[in-house]
């Protein structure tokens, strides 16, 4: 729906605001000439992490017990965060190979071939740090809320839950910003 002034309203306004925000993340990290093809990837990563983190921060899922385990934010599982970081790695390797071909691997021996092992190690530590950072922050928040809710069940956990909402938003921003920065590094 469009208002009488031609401006979007309602859900469309939210969609355009979200797309504008994630496009700015991509544009600021990838540059004006490279960002457009990467907006869907950066937007998807951001929105998945954002919604996952909020689902775990707003509702204390750990308090609900089910026979097959527990309910929690998807990003509270190390498998999910590793999958997201591996997708990011595949994206920046794919972007670098698509732009430079096999010449992409020449960056491993620049400025000197002595740095080859360090450059290879760097490509293994990027997804590791992305996944552990996200997993650790989400797990710490959910455990803190669960323990506080168990000890003091009423209003005391609310400020911590608010902090979890804020931290979840920041984690989505950090992950998508780092993903865009890694892609930019592969493309330059």
Tab-separated table of C-alpha atoms in Angstrom:
chain	number	residue	atom	x	y	z
A	1	UNK	CA	0.000	0.000	0.000
A	2	UNK	CA	1.115	3.475	-0.841
A	3	UNK	CA	-0.149	6.536	0.994
A	4	UNK	CA	-1.756	9.467	-0.794
A	5	UNK	CA	1.669	11.166	-0.809
A	6	UNK	CA	3.293	8.278	-2.707
A	7	UNK	CA	5.320	7.082	0.261
A	8	UNK	CA	5.188	3.416	1.262
A	9	UNK	CA	3.335	2.542	4.436
A	10	UNK	CA	2.896	-0.458	6.678
A	11	UNK	CA	4.777	-3.631	5.850
A	12	UNK	CA	6.219	-2.204	2.654
A	13	UNK	CA	7.758	0.662	4.607
A	14	UNK	CA	9.411	-1.877	6.925
A	15	UNK	CA	10.657	-3.907	3.944
A	16	UNK	CA	12.166	-0.867	2.251
A	17	UNK	CA	13.768	0.307	5.486
A	18	UNK	CA	15.312	-3.134	6.047
A	19	UNK	CA	16.552	-3.408	2.460
A	20	UNK	CA	17.990	0.109	2.652
A	21	UNK	CA	19.805	-0.746	5.891
A	22	UNK	CA	21.307	-3.977	4.580
A	23	UNK	CA	22.159	-2.330	1.246
A	24	UNK	CA	24.074	0.323	3.183
A	25	UNK	CA	26.015	-2.411	4.997
A	26	UNK	CA	26.971	-3.931	1.649
A	27	UNK	CA	27.717	-0.576	0.005
A	28	UNK	CA	29.880	0.697	2.878
A	29	UNK	CA	31.969	-2.471	2.965
A	30	UNK	CA	32.081	-3.548	-0.676
A	31	UNK	CA	32.137	-0.181	-2.374
A	32	UNK	CA	29.820	1.448	-4.883
A	33	UNK	CA	30.862	-0.719	-7.830
A	34	UNK	CA	30.726	-4.176	-6.177
A	35	UNK	CA	27.869	-4.112	-3.703
A	36	UNK	CA	24.704	-4.750	-5.767
A	37	UNK	CA	25.147	-8.498	-6.463
A	38	UNK	CA	25.953	-9.095	-2.785
A	39	UNK	CA	22.923	-7.317	-1.260
A	40	UNK	CA	20.716	-10.477	-1.269
A	41	UNK	CA	23.396	-12.516	0.527
A	42	UNK	CA	24.194	-9.841	3.116
A	43	UNK	CA	20.483	-9.139	3.661
A	44	UNK	CA	19.659	-12.815	4.113
A	45	UNK	CA	22.488	-13.366	6.590
A	46	UNK	CA	21.529	-10.242	8.545
A	47	UNK	CA	17.809	-11.021	8.685
A	48	UNK	CA	18.286	-14.686	9.594
A	49	UNK	CA	20.617	-13.862	12.477
A	50	UNK	CA	18.501	-10.890	13.574
A	51	UNK	CA	15.231	-12.874	13.715
A	52	UNK	CA	16.955	-15.884	15.289
A	53	UNK	CA	18.575	-13.809	17.998
A	54	UNK	CA	15.374	-11.928	18.759
A	55	UNK	CA	13.407	-15.170	18.980
A	56	UNK	CA	15.802	-16.360	21.661
A	57	UNK	CA	16.089	-13.039	23.490
A	58	UNK	CA	12.409	-12.152	23.768
A	59	UNK	CA	11.080	-15.561	24.794
A	60	UNK	CA	13.093	-17.569	27.373
A	61	UNK	CA	12.823	-20.831	25.433
A	62	UNK	CA	15.200	-22.685	27.749
A	63	UNK	CA	12.477	-22.715	30.390
A	64	UNK	CA	10.225	-24.877	28.221
A	65	UNK	CA	11.136	-28.521	28.411
A	66	UNK	CA	10.116	-30.903	25.685
A	67	UNK	CA	10.838	-34.634	25.545
A	68	UNK	CA	13.327	-34.417	22.667
A	69	UNK	CA	15.440	-31.583	24.066
A	70	UNK	CA	14.900	-27.874	24.429
A	71	UNK	CA	13.694	-24.922	22.464
A	72	UNK	CA	16.210	-22.159	21.853
A	73	UNK	CA	17.248	-19.586	19.291
A	74	UNK	CA	18.653	-21.240	16.154
A	75	UNK	CA	21.887	-19.300	16.652
A	76	UNK	CA	22.237	-20.934	20.059
A	77	UNK	CA	23.369	-24.071	18.222
A	78	UNK	CA	27.011	-24.245	17.116
A	79	UNK	CA	25.965	-26.146	13.965
A	80	UNK	CA	23.871	-23.205	12.785
A	81	UNK	CA	26.607	-20.653	13.382
A	82	UNK	CA	29.213	-22.843	11.690
A	83	UNK	CA	26.895	-23.273	8.696
A	84	UNK	CA	26.427	-19.495	8.447
A	85	UNK	CA	30.154	-18.877	8.617
A	86	UNK	CA	30.886	-21.603	6.054
A	87	UNK	CA	28.325	-20.010	3.724
A	88	UNK	CA	30.203	-16.746	4.174
A	89	UNK	CA	33.488	-18.499	3.367
A	90	UNK	CA	32.020	-20.075	0.258
A	91	UNK	CA	30.692	-16.667	-0.757
A	92	UNK	CA	34.030	-14.892	-0.477
A	93	UNK	CA	35.963	-17.725	-2.127
A	94	UNK	CA	33.370	-17.852	-4.899
A	95	UNK	CA	33.421	-14.080	-5.325
A	96	UNK	CA	37.210	-14.001	-5.496
A	97	UNK	CA	37.383	-16.879	-7.957
A	98	UNK	CA	34.620	-15.418	-10.129
A	99	UNK	CA	36.357	-12.054	-10.330
A	100	UNK	CA	40.006	-13.127	-10.613
A	101	UNK	CA	39.880	-16.748	-11.718
A	102	UNK	CA	42.750	-18.879	-10.478
A	103	UNK	CA	44.738	-15.678	-10.020
A	104	UNK	CA	42.770	-15.312	-6.779
A	105	UNK	CA	45.157	-17.752	-5.122
A	106	UNK	CA	48.113	-15.469	-5.879
A	107	UNK	CA	47.106	-13.462	-2.804
A	108	UNK	CA	48.382	-16.307	-0.629
A	109	UNK	CA	51.983	-15.654	-1.615
A	110	UNK	CA	51.862	-11.855	-1.529
A	111	UNK	CA	53.927	-9.951	-0.438
A	112	UNK	CA	56.262	-12.925	0.099
A	113	UNK	CA	55.851	-16.720	-0.225
A	114	UNK	CA	56.947	-17.113	3.407
A	115	UNK	CA	53.461	-15.919	4.416
A	116	UNK	CA	51.706	-18.816	2.628
A	117	UNK	CA	51.001	-20.846	5.803
A	118	UNK	CA	49.763	-17.770	7.666
A	119	UNK	CA	47.465	-16.767	4.801
A	120	UNK	CA	46.030	-20.296	4.611
A	121	UNK	CA	45.546	-20.335	8.388
A	122	UNK	CA	43.754	-16.994	8.144
A	123	UNK	CA	41.149	-18.504	5.817
A	124	UNK	CA	40.439	-21.222	8.392
A	125	UNK	CA	40.238	-18.831	11.330
A	126	UNK	CA	37.771	-16.411	9.692
A	127	UNK	CA	34.800	-18.805	9.748
A	128	UNK	CA	35.896	-20.157	13.116
A	129	UNK	CA	35.893	-16.714	14.709
A	130	UNK	CA	32.591	-15.758	13.047
A	131	UNK	CA	30.838	-18.872	14.310
A	132	UNK	CA	32.277	-18.845	17.857
A	133	UNK	CA	31.576	-15.132	18.336
A	134	UNK	CA	27.921	-15.494	17.384
A	135	UNK	CA	27.406	-18.772	19.241
A	136	UNK	CA	29.113	-17.599	22.422
A	137	UNK	CA	27.189	-14.357	22.680
A	138	UNK	CA	23.798	-15.939	22.048
A	139	UNK	CA	24.453	-18.853	24.404
A	140	UNK	CA	25.680	-16.549	27.178
A	141	UNK	CA	22.599	-14.360	26.878
A	142	UNK	CA	20.162	-17.265	26.922
A	143	UNK	CA	21.882	-18.952	29.855
A	144	UNK	CA	21.923	-15.706	31.838
A	145	UNK	CA	18.202	-15.165	31.267
A	146	UNK	CA	17.422	-18.808	32.092
A	147	UNK	CA	19.364	-18.725	35.363
A	148	UNK	CA	17.919	-15.372	36.437
A	149	UNK	CA	14.395	-16.482	35.561
A	150	UNK	CA	14.899	-19.646	37.608
A	151	UNK	CA	16.297	-17.755	40.607
A	152	UNK	CA	14.094	-14.656	40.523
A	153	UNK	CA	11.132	-15.472	38.303
A	154	UNK	CA	9.315	-12.172	37.858
A	155	UNK	CA	10.660	-8.785	36.812
A	156	UNK	CA	14.399	-9.077	37.471
A	157	UNK	CA	15.232	-10.886	34.156
A	158	UNK	CA	13.524	-8.176	32.049
A	159	UNK	CA	16.548	-5.820	31.858
A	160	UNK	CA	18.767	-8.748	30.889
A	161	UNK	CA	16.256	-9.752	28.224
A	162	UNK	CA	16.336	-6.176	26.913
A	163	UNK	CA	20.113	-6.356	26.826
A	164	UNK	CA	19.807	-9.648	24.942
A	165	UNK	CA	17.602	-8.021	22.305
A	166	UNK	CA	20.173	-5.251	21.882
A	167	UNK	CA	23.115	-7.687	21.813
A	168	UNK	CA	21.313	-9.920	19.295
A	169	UNK	CA	20.820	-6.946	17.003
A	170	UNK	CA	24.474	-5.967	17.317
A	171	UNK	CA	25.570	-9.555	16.599
A	172	UNK	CA	23.525	-9.595	13.373
A	173	UNK	CA	25.130	-6.304	12.367
A	174	UNK	CA	28.656	-7.505	13.205
A	175	UNK	CA	28.278	-10.824	11.374
A	176	UNK	CA	26.881	-9.244	8.214
A	177	UNK	CA	29.456	-6.431	8.299
A	178	UNK	CA	32.320	-8.903	8.651
A	179	UNK	CA	30.858	-11.068	5.887
A	180	UNK	CA	30.774	-8.033	3.588
A	181	UNK	CA	34.322	-7.069	4.609
A	182	UNK	CA	35.618	-10.584	3.869
A	183	UNK	CA	33.904	-10.556	0.478
A	184	UNK	CA	35.434	-7.153	-0.271
A	185	UNK	CA	38.878	-8.475	0.675
A	186	UNK	CA	38.427	-11.350	-1.787
A	187	UNK	CA	37.241	-9.022	-4.557
A	188	UNK	CA	39.969	-6.389	-4.321
